[in-house]
GROMACS .gro file of C-alpha atoms in nm:
model
  397
    1MET     CA    1   1.083  -0.493   2.552
    2ASN     CA    2   1.041  -0.436   2.142
    3LYS     CA    3   0.834  -0.571   1.913
    4PRO     CA    4   0.858  -0.823   1.699
    5ILE     CA    5   0.890  -0.729   1.357
    6TYR     CA    6   0.581  -0.686   1.086
    7LEU     CA    7   0.809  -0.668   0.731
    8TYR     CA    8   0.571  -0.548   0.495
    9ILE     CA    9   0.724  -0.568   0.117
   10THR     CA   10   0.533  -0.416  -0.151
   11PRO     CA   11   0.651  -0.247  -0.538
   12PHE     CA   12   0.376  -0.019  -0.489
   13PHE     CA   13   0.354   0.280  -0.251
   14PRO     CA   14   0.373   0.666  -0.261
   15ALA     CA   15   0.693   0.804  -0.274
   16PRO     CA   16   0.763   1.149  -0.395
   17GLY     CA   17   0.615   1.231  -0.718
   18ASN     CA   18   0.417   0.912  -0.714
   19TRP     CA   19   0.083   0.873  -0.574
   20ARG     CA   20   0.031   0.497  -0.640
   21GLY     CA   21  -0.034   0.237  -0.351
   22GLY     CA   22  -0.208   0.444  -0.155
   23TYR     CA   23  -0.410   0.119  -0.017
   24CYS     CA   24  -0.107  -0.048   0.077
   25LEU     CA   25  -0.019   0.279   0.248
   26ASP     CA   26  -0.372   0.221   0.424
   27ALA     CA   27  -0.272  -0.150   0.510
   28ALA     CA   28   0.068  -0.049   0.641
   29LYS     CA   29  -0.091   0.186   0.837
   30SER     CA   30  -0.340  -0.024   0.992
   31ILE     CA   31  -0.138  -0.273   1.138
   32ALA     CA   32   0.108  -0.018   1.265
   33HIS     CA   33  -0.193   0.154   1.470
   34ASP     CA   34  -0.297  -0.259   1.603
   35GLY     CA   35   0.010  -0.228   1.821
   36ARG     CA   36   0.139  -0.537   1.873
   37TYR     CA   37   0.449  -0.512   1.570
   38ASP     CA   38   0.687  -0.290   1.492
   39VAL     CA   39   0.632  -0.220   1.086
   40ARG     CA   40   0.911  -0.173   0.876
   41VAL     CA   41   0.824  -0.154   0.489
   42MET     CA   42   1.025  -0.192   0.242
   43VAL     CA   43   0.950  -0.089  -0.134
   44VAL     CA   44   1.101  -0.281  -0.445
   45GLY     CA   45   1.228   0.008  -0.665
   46LYS     CA   46   1.483   0.248  -0.749
   47GLY     CA   47   1.563   0.503  -0.527
   48ASP     CA   48   1.622   0.681  -0.117
   49ASP     CA   49   1.498   0.552   0.157
   50TYR     CA   50   1.233   0.820   0.297
   51GLU     CA   51   0.924   0.869   0.504
   52TRP     CA   52   0.543   0.886   0.369
   53ASP     CA   53   0.240   0.980   0.633
   54GLY     CA   54   0.432   0.850   0.938
   55MET     CA   55   0.589   0.528   0.815
   56LYS     CA   56   0.919   0.475   0.746
   57VAL     CA   57   1.038   0.301   0.367
   58SER     CA   58   1.367   0.140   0.275
   59ARG     CA   59   1.375   0.096  -0.103
   60PHE     CA   60   1.600  -0.188  -0.253
   61ARG     CA   61   1.684  -0.258  -0.607
   62ARG     CA   62   1.528  -0.550  -0.802
   63VAL     CA   63   1.696  -0.688  -1.085
   64THR     CA   64   1.529  -0.763  -1.421
   65ALA     CA   65   1.560  -1.012  -1.707
   66PRO     CA   66   1.552  -0.811  -2.068
   67SER     CA   67   1.180  -0.703  -2.163
   68GLY     CA   68   1.072  -0.911  -1.780
   69THR     CA   69   1.120  -1.250  -1.927
   70ILE     CA   70   1.193  -1.554  -1.774
   71PRO     CA   71   1.186  -1.379  -1.412
   72PHE     CA   72   1.332  -1.690  -1.227
   73VAL     CA   73   1.639  -1.692  -1.346
   74LEU     CA   74   1.784  -1.386  -1.093
   75GLU     CA   75   1.545  -1.498  -0.839
   76GLY     CA   76   1.900  -1.621  -0.597
   77LEU     CA   77   2.118  -1.265  -0.731
   78ASN     CA   78   1.764  -1.059  -0.620
   79ASN     CA   79   1.711  -1.272  -0.279
   80ARG     CA   80   2.080  -1.186  -0.166
   81ILE     CA   81   2.006  -0.826  -0.275
   82PHE     CA   82   1.714  -0.774  -0.026
   83ARG     CA   83   1.908  -0.998   0.180
   84ARG     CA   84   2.200  -0.736   0.218
   85LYS     CA   85   1.914  -0.470   0.240
   86VAL     CA   86   1.764  -0.624   0.540
   87LYS     CA   87   2.124  -0.664   0.696
   88SER     CA   88   2.194  -0.265   0.594
   89ILE     CA   89   1.868  -0.086   0.809
   90GLY     CA   90   1.952  -0.341   1.139
   91ILE     CA   91   1.724  -0.640   1.086
   92ASP     CA   92   1.774  -0.992   1.234
   93PRO     CA   93   1.597  -1.261   1.074
   94CYS     CA   94   1.507  -1.369   1.367
   95ASP     CA   95   1.351  -1.111   1.514
   96VAL     CA   96   1.056  -1.107   1.199
   97ALA     CA   97   0.731  -1.238   1.333
   98VAL     CA   98   0.571  -1.182   1.018
   99CYS     CA   99   0.727  -1.099   0.602
  100HIS     CA  100   0.486  -0.969   0.403
  101THR     CA  101   0.458  -0.948   0.049
  102ASN     CA  102   0.232  -0.761  -0.242
  103THR     CA  103   0.218  -0.950  -0.580
  104LEU     CA  104   0.291  -1.299  -0.642
  105ASP     CA  105   0.625  -1.138  -0.830
  106CYS     CA  106   0.725  -1.029  -0.491
  107GLY     CA  107   0.619  -1.352  -0.356
  108HIS     CA  108   0.966  -1.524  -0.337
  109TYR     CA  109   1.092  -1.306  -0.087
  110ALA     CA  110   0.828  -1.437   0.168
  111ALA     CA  111   0.945  -1.786   0.032
  112PHE     CA  112   1.337  -1.697   0.101
  113PHE     CA  113   1.313  -1.544   0.394
  114LYS     CA  114   1.142  -1.820   0.545
  115ARG     CA  115   1.515  -2.022   0.522
  116LEU     CA  116   1.628  -1.755   0.661
  117ASN     CA  117   1.364  -1.754   0.923
  118PRO     CA  118   1.104  -2.055   0.985
  119CYS     CA  119   0.941  -1.951   1.262
  120ALA     CA  120   0.849  -1.629   1.124
  121LYS     CA  121   0.469  -1.632   0.936
  122THR     CA  122   0.527  -1.555   0.569
  123ILE     CA  123   0.258  -1.432   0.373
  124VAL     CA  124   0.156  -1.368   0.002
  125GLN     CA  125  -0.130  -1.111  -0.108
  126MET     CA  126  -0.332  -1.107  -0.415
  127HIS     CA  127  -0.452  -0.760  -0.510
  128SER     CA  128  -0.611  -0.859  -0.818
  129SER     CA  129  -0.860  -1.168  -0.973
  130TYR     CA  130  -0.715  -1.401  -1.211
  131SER     CA  131  -0.378  -1.328  -1.069
  132LEU     CA  132  -0.149  -1.646  -1.195
  133HIS     CA  133  -0.064  -1.482  -1.479
  134LEU     CA  134   0.163  -1.692  -1.683
  135ASP     CA  135   0.253  -1.412  -1.971
  136SER     CA  136   0.557  -1.224  -1.920
  137GLY     CA  137   0.718  -0.922  -2.112
  138ARG     CA  138   0.752  -0.975  -2.488
  139ILE     CA  139   0.761  -1.336  -2.499
  140GLY     CA  140   0.363  -1.351  -2.372
  141VAL     CA  141   0.221  -1.718  -2.284
  142VAL     CA  142   0.484  -1.916  -2.450
  143PRO     CA  143   0.370  -2.268  -2.399
  144ILE     CA  144   0.718  -2.330  -2.269
  145HIS     CA  145   0.792  -2.021  -2.098
  146ALA     CA  146   0.436  -1.972  -1.971
  147MET     CA  147   0.519  -2.393  -1.794
  148LEU     CA  148   0.833  -2.304  -1.670
  149LEU     CA  149   0.611  -2.010  -1.509
  150TYR     CA  150   0.377  -2.183  -1.352
  151PHE     CA  151   0.679  -2.381  -1.199
  152TYR     CA  152   0.785  -2.157  -1.019
  153TYR     CA  153   0.507  -1.995  -0.872
  154ARG     CA  154   0.367  -2.314  -0.765
  155ARG     CA  155   0.685  -2.323  -0.602
  156VAL     CA  156   0.657  -2.003  -0.430
  157CYS     CA  157   0.309  -2.025  -0.303
  158ALA     CA  158   0.388  -2.399  -0.178
  159ASN     CA  159   0.685  -2.244   0.022
  160VAL     CA  160   0.479  -1.980   0.215
  161ASP     CA  161   0.210  -2.048   0.527
  162ILE     CA  162  -0.096  -1.818   0.333
  163LEU     CA  163  -0.211  -1.645   0.062
  164ALA     CA  164  -0.415  -1.375   0.142
  165PHE     CA  165  -0.682  -1.224  -0.108
  166VAL     CA  166  -0.843  -0.926  -0.139
  167SER     CA  167  -1.142  -1.031  -0.240
  168LYS     CA  168  -1.415  -1.347  -0.251
  169MET     CA  169  -1.374  -1.314  -0.566
  170SER     CA  170  -0.991  -1.263  -0.585
  171LYS     CA  171  -0.924  -1.577  -0.420
  172ASP     CA  172  -1.171  -1.813  -0.611
  173THR     CA  173  -1.015  -1.705  -0.920
  174PHE     CA  174  -0.666  -1.758  -0.821
  175GLY     CA  175  -0.533  -2.026  -1.090
  176LYS     CA  176  -0.858  -1.916  -1.320
  177MET     CA  177  -0.821  -1.765  -1.649
  178TYR     CA  178  -1.083  -1.604  -1.925
  179ASP     CA  179  -1.101  -1.814  -2.229
  180GLY     CA  180  -1.170  -1.510  -2.420
  181VAL     CA  181  -1.284  -1.173  -2.338
  182PRO     CA  182  -1.368  -1.080  -2.029
  183GLU     CA  183  -1.699  -1.166  -2.002
  184GLY     CA  184  -1.602  -1.567  -2.170
  185ARG     CA  185  -1.572  -1.848  -2.028
  186VAL     CA  186  -1.319  -1.875  -1.727
  187LYS     CA  187  -1.099  -2.161  -1.732
  188ASP     CA  188  -0.807  -2.342  -1.545
  189VAL     CA  189  -0.474  -2.194  -1.645
  190ARG     CA  190  -0.412  -2.503  -1.765
  191ASP     CA  191  -0.630  -2.618  -2.029
  192LEU     CA  192  -0.545  -2.288  -2.174
  193LEU     CA  193  -0.175  -2.378  -2.253
  194ARG     CA  194  -0.022  -2.658  -2.455
  195PHE     CA  195   0.061  -2.950  -2.278
  196GLY     CA  196  -0.113  -2.792  -1.937
  197LYS     CA  197  -0.255  -3.186  -1.910
  198TYR     CA  198   0.043  -3.239  -1.817
  199LEU     CA  199   0.107  -2.975  -1.539
  200PRO     CA  200   0.032  -3.109  -1.162
  201PRO     CA  201  -0.213  -2.872  -0.960
  202LEU     CA  202  -0.131  -2.597  -0.731
  203ARG     CA  203  -0.031  -2.641  -0.423
  204LEU     CA  204  -0.153  -2.386  -0.175
  205PRO     CA  205  -0.134  -2.285   0.182
  206LYS     CA  206  -0.340  -2.125   0.379
  207GLN     CA  207  -0.557  -1.952   0.203
  208MET     CA  208  -0.758  -1.627   0.389
  209VAL     CA  209  -0.969  -1.272   0.247
  210VAL     CA  210  -0.876  -1.016   0.396
  211TYR     CA  211  -1.022  -0.668   0.252
  212ASN     CA  212  -0.899  -0.352   0.127
  213GLY     CA  213  -1.050  -0.162   0.381
  214ILE     CA  214  -1.172   0.188   0.461
  215ASP     CA  215  -0.904   0.462   0.663
  216THR     CA  216  -1.211   0.662   0.798
  217SER     CA  217  -0.999   0.881   0.964
  218LEU     CA  218  -0.967   1.015   0.594
  219PHE     CA  219  -1.282   0.911   0.399
  220PHE     CA  220  -1.551   0.985   0.615
  221LEU     CA  221  -1.895   1.247   0.552
  222GLY     CA  222  -1.847   1.545   0.503
  223ASN     CA  223  -1.951   1.875   0.349
  224LYS     CA  224  -2.036   1.896  -0.012
  225GLU     CA  225  -1.972   2.209  -0.159
  226PRO     CA  226  -2.292   2.278  -0.411
  227HIS     CA  227  -2.262   2.340  -0.739
  228SER     CA  228  -2.448   2.361  -1.064
  229GLY     CA  229  -2.476   2.082  -1.338
  230PHE     CA  230  -2.405   1.676  -1.267
  231VAL     CA  231  -2.039   1.578  -1.253
  232ILE     CA  232  -1.866   1.232  -1.289
  233GLY     CA  233  -1.547   1.143  -1.115
  234CYS     CA  234  -1.313   0.862  -1.192
  235VAL     CA  235  -0.934   0.833  -0.973
  236ALA     CA  236  -0.753   0.520  -1.198
  237ASN     CA  237  -0.462   0.450  -1.392
  238PHE     CA  238  -0.513   0.498  -1.794
  239GLN     CA  239  -0.444   0.088  -1.854
  240PRO     CA  240  -0.638  -0.157  -2.122
  241LEU     CA  241  -0.831  -0.283  -1.832
  242LYS     CA  242  -0.969  -0.016  -1.666
  243ASP     CA  243  -1.123   0.133  -1.998
  244HIS     CA  244  -1.185   0.489  -1.940
  245ILE     CA  245  -1.260   0.407  -2.335
  246THR     CA  246  -1.608   0.276  -2.218
  247LEU     CA  247  -1.650   0.573  -2.018
  248LEU     CA  248  -1.580   0.838  -2.241
  249LYS     CA  249  -1.886   0.689  -2.514
  250ALA     CA  250  -2.137   0.718  -2.217
  251VAL     CA  251  -2.022   1.050  -2.146
  252ASN     CA  252  -2.102   1.099  -2.559
  253ILE     CA  253  -2.425   0.969  -2.505
  254LEU     CA  254  -2.525   1.193  -2.255
  255LYS     CA  255  -2.417   1.489  -2.346
  256ASP     CA  256  -2.734   1.657  -2.436
  257LYS     CA  257  -2.910   1.455  -2.187
  258VAL     CA  258  -2.741   1.555  -1.923
  259ASP     CA  259  -2.751   1.974  -1.822
  260GLY     CA  260  -2.409   2.063  -1.688
  261LEU     CA  261  -2.257   1.726  -1.731
  262LYS     CA  262  -1.931   1.713  -1.611
  263VAL     CA  263  -1.646   1.443  -1.639
  264ARG     CA  264  -1.337   1.445  -1.403
  265LEU     CA  265  -1.059   1.170  -1.427
  266ILE     CA  266  -0.793   1.151  -1.200
  267GLY     CA  267  -0.476   0.976  -1.403
  268SER     CA  268  -0.203   0.909  -1.570
  269GLY     CA  269  -0.100   0.590  -1.817
  270VAL     CA  270  -0.076   0.457  -2.150
  271MET     CA  271  -0.441   0.504  -2.271
  272LEU     CA  272  -0.425   0.892  -2.126
  273LYS     CA  273  -0.310   0.993  -2.523
  274LYS     CA  274  -0.610   0.796  -2.716
  275CYS     CA  275  -0.848   0.910  -2.454
  276LYS     CA  276  -0.779   1.225  -2.512
  277GLN     CA  277  -0.784   1.178  -2.899
  278TYR     CA  278  -1.128   1.052  -2.820
  279VAL     CA  279  -1.253   1.357  -2.651
  280GLU     CA  280  -1.052   1.615  -2.904
  281GLU     CA  281  -1.264   1.399  -3.157
  282ASN     CA  282  -1.631   1.405  -3.096
  283SER     CA  283  -1.593   1.808  -2.900
  284LEU     CA  284  -1.592   1.719  -2.511
  285GLY     CA  285  -1.351   1.953  -2.410
  286ASP     CA  286  -1.589   2.129  -2.252
  287ILE     CA  287  -1.720   1.864  -2.014
  288VAL     CA  288  -1.417   1.647  -1.985
  289SER     CA  289  -1.131   1.732  -1.797
  290PHE     CA  290  -0.816   1.536  -1.756
  291GLU     CA  291  -0.617   1.578  -1.409
  292LYS     CA  292  -0.316   1.467  -1.252
  293GLU     CA  293  -0.258   1.263  -1.015
  294VAL     CA  294  -0.315   1.379  -0.688
  295ASP     CA  295  -0.194   1.235  -0.289
  296HIS     CA  296  -0.381   1.020  -0.134
  297ARG     CA  297  -0.487   1.250   0.170
  298ASP     CA  298  -0.628   1.471  -0.112
  299LEU     CA  299  -0.893   1.182  -0.274
  300PRO     CA  300  -1.170   1.322   0.020
  301GLU     CA  301  -1.189   1.685  -0.134
  302PHE     CA  302  -1.210   1.520  -0.452
  303TYR     CA  303  -1.452   1.320  -0.404
  304ARG     CA  304  -1.734   1.561  -0.206
  305SER     CA  305  -1.734   1.758  -0.541
  306LEU     CA  306  -1.905   1.482  -0.750
  307ASP     CA  307  -2.229   1.346  -0.740
  308LEU     CA  308  -2.124   0.977  -0.886
  309PHE     CA  309  -1.778   0.836  -0.890
  310VAL     CA  310  -1.815   0.543  -1.218
  311LEU     CA  311  -1.525   0.297  -1.237
  312PRO     CA  312  -1.545   0.146  -1.573
  313SER     CA  313  -1.232  -0.138  -1.543
  314ARG     CA  314  -1.283  -0.482  -1.705
  315LEU     CA  315  -1.156  -0.670  -1.358
  316GLU     CA  316  -1.094  -0.556  -0.996
  317GLY     CA  317  -0.951  -0.737  -0.722
  318PHE     CA  318  -1.065  -0.496  -0.529
  319VAL     CA  319  -1.172  -0.182  -0.578
  320CYS     CA  320  -1.087   0.073  -0.303
  321VAL     CA  321  -1.166   0.377  -0.526
  322CYS     CA  322  -1.521   0.295  -0.540
  323VAL     CA  323  -1.579   0.238  -0.165
  324GLU     CA  324  -1.348   0.532  -0.052
  325SER     CA  325  -1.625   0.768  -0.246
  326TRP     CA  326  -1.846   0.646  -0.031
  327ALA     CA  327  -1.758   0.715   0.293
  328CYS     CA  328  -1.691   1.057   0.158
  329GLY     CA  329  -2.084   1.035   0.074
  330THR     CA  330  -2.089   0.963  -0.316
  331PRO     CA  331  -2.190   0.645  -0.502
  332ALA     CA  332  -2.026   0.493  -0.720
  333ILE     CA  333  -2.127   0.276  -1.028
  334PHE     CA  334  -1.870   0.013  -1.225
  335CYS     CA  335  -1.865  -0.279  -1.387
  336SER     CA  336  -2.035  -0.595  -1.317
  337GLY     CA  337  -1.755  -0.859  -1.349
  338ILE     CA  338  -1.568  -0.673  -1.086
  339SER     CA  339  -1.584  -0.822  -0.702
  340LEU     CA  340  -1.713  -0.558  -0.510
  341THR     CA  341  -2.046  -0.669  -0.590
  342GLU     CA  342  -2.008  -0.931  -0.379
  343LEU     CA  343  -2.044  -0.698  -0.095
  344LEU     CA  344  -2.317  -0.495  -0.235
  345PRO     CA  345  -2.613  -0.655  -0.118
  346ASP     CA  346  -2.865  -0.453  -0.382
  347HIS     CA  347  -2.623  -0.557  -0.706
  348LYS     CA  348  -2.836  -0.816  -0.870
  349ASN     CA  349  -3.119  -0.540  -0.932
  350GLY     CA  350  -2.852  -0.377  -1.164
  351LYS     CA  351  -2.886  -0.035  -1.013
  352TRP     CA  352  -2.477  -0.015  -0.955
  353THR     CA  353  -2.321  -0.225  -1.243
  354PHE     CA  354  -2.307  -0.233  -1.572
  355LYS     CA  355  -2.206  -0.456  -1.863
  356PRO     CA  356  -1.826  -0.505  -1.889
  357MET     CA  357  -1.750  -0.252  -2.219
  358ASP     CA  358  -2.125  -0.218  -2.299
  359PHE     CA  359  -2.070   0.194  -2.265
  360GLU     CA  360  -2.542   0.238  -2.387
  361ASP     CA  361  -2.557   0.066  -2.080
  362LEU     CA  362  -2.344   0.249  -1.870
  363ALA     CA  363  -2.537   0.561  -1.944
  364ALA     CA  364  -2.843   0.452  -1.880
  365LYS     CA  365  -2.769   0.338  -1.572
  366ILE     CA  366  -2.606   0.719  -1.499
  367LEU     CA  367  -2.889   0.861  -1.627
  368ALA     CA  368  -3.100   0.677  -1.392
  369TYR     CA  369  -2.923   0.709  -1.127
  370LYS     CA  370  -2.934   1.143  -1.135
  371GLU     CA  371  -3.312   1.062  -1.181
  372ASN     CA  372  -3.389   0.860  -0.897
  373LYS     CA  373  -3.076   0.964  -0.670
  374TRP     CA  374  -3.073   0.590  -0.469
  375LYS     CA  375  -2.920   0.499  -0.186
  376GLN     CA  376  -2.620   0.269  -0.191
  377GLU     CA  377  -2.494   0.061   0.116
  378PHE     CA  378  -2.230  -0.226   0.106
  379ASN     CA  379  -2.253  -0.504   0.351
  380ALA     CA  380  -1.958  -0.563   0.537
  381THR     CA  381  -1.735  -0.412   0.762
  382LEU     CA  382  -1.465  -0.222   0.521
  383GLU     CA  383  -1.344   0.041   0.863
  384ILE     CA  384  -0.959  -0.125   0.794
  385ASN     CA  385  -0.883  -0.088   1.125
  386ALA     CA  386  -1.105  -0.355   1.166
  387ILE     CA  387  -1.027  -0.510   0.914
  388TRP     CA  388  -0.667  -0.529   0.969
  389ARG     CA  389  -0.700  -0.645   1.387
  390ALA     CA  390  -0.955  -0.911   1.303
  391PHE     CA  391  -0.650  -1.074   1.036
  392LEU     CA  392  -0.365  -1.037   1.264
  393ASP     CA  393  -0.536  -1.192   1.537
  394ASP     CA  394  -0.620  -1.511   1.258
  395VAL     CA  395  -0.212  -1.502   1.145
  396SER     CA  396  -0.073  -1.499   1.485
  397LYS     CA  397  -0.278  -1.813   1.586
   0.00000   0.00000   0.00000
């Protein structure tokens, strides 16, 4: 007897020449490892179907309006494109037990699939904090446009079975946003819109937390190659919220205080040029190296080459790279404003966290770790197969 199908739809998944979305690959593999479903991965994007690390991946296109504005206008067309792709790869909607979409922007596929098969469980997974984004393209948060987006996302949430969040913080901040800089006040998104008081509250289905776990067959304690000096590393896209500049400013403080200091940065993005410019202007070229993105399977070797992993990002739903590095024997320092602190039993003493955008505090924390070499622990089971087994048990009830 054939297994019921688990349809896993995501805009992020590794592909030839693109290593992003490793956490989605790990999740899909873990669901398949559980054994109760036939997992089919569908990736939103251009290109041919392909296979990656044992997973067969089907691609389908999404049509977007100019500058990404008013996305709901093209929802009907995109649902039809999705339906044709499902049919072309031989999937009968009646054979699908679970339709799981990543990101709220893809949630309309789950809501649409519920109409195709009302018996299927439909899931929208949120991978970030403050994930009800009401800005879009070049328009930004224009009141009328933001209100239309609010109603659109409200309808999507009301028409699926489960909202899955990658952390408690991600769950608790859904429908909220910062009023100003990241350390500012947190408000309901409706309070920040001109006519927000007239908007009805969100209609939310069942909500669950499923942490991004660790593939312990890939990330585990291994032999760390001996090296001289002190090596810091980071894996992150060069985007404004990742805030690499704060790390580089901390390095500028530490360059005369730490013998043999080296910093390895892996990633790409719009802020890469600015970061390289800062390195050149402050004569950090002999300390900081910029490296191209690598296959997810090559990261354990990178983690084990480090003395310390540092992630300066100001906002994160969950931080896979930090726990992956930790699993490989290299502890991580990260911003106090991100969700990973909820799994860190000693986070209140501040050994592993620094204030958002405070490069002096970050430099002090790096120096303190170098001098003390504290042991880092997390207070939750982060083995990915155990996490997804428990989640699937709950979904199947």
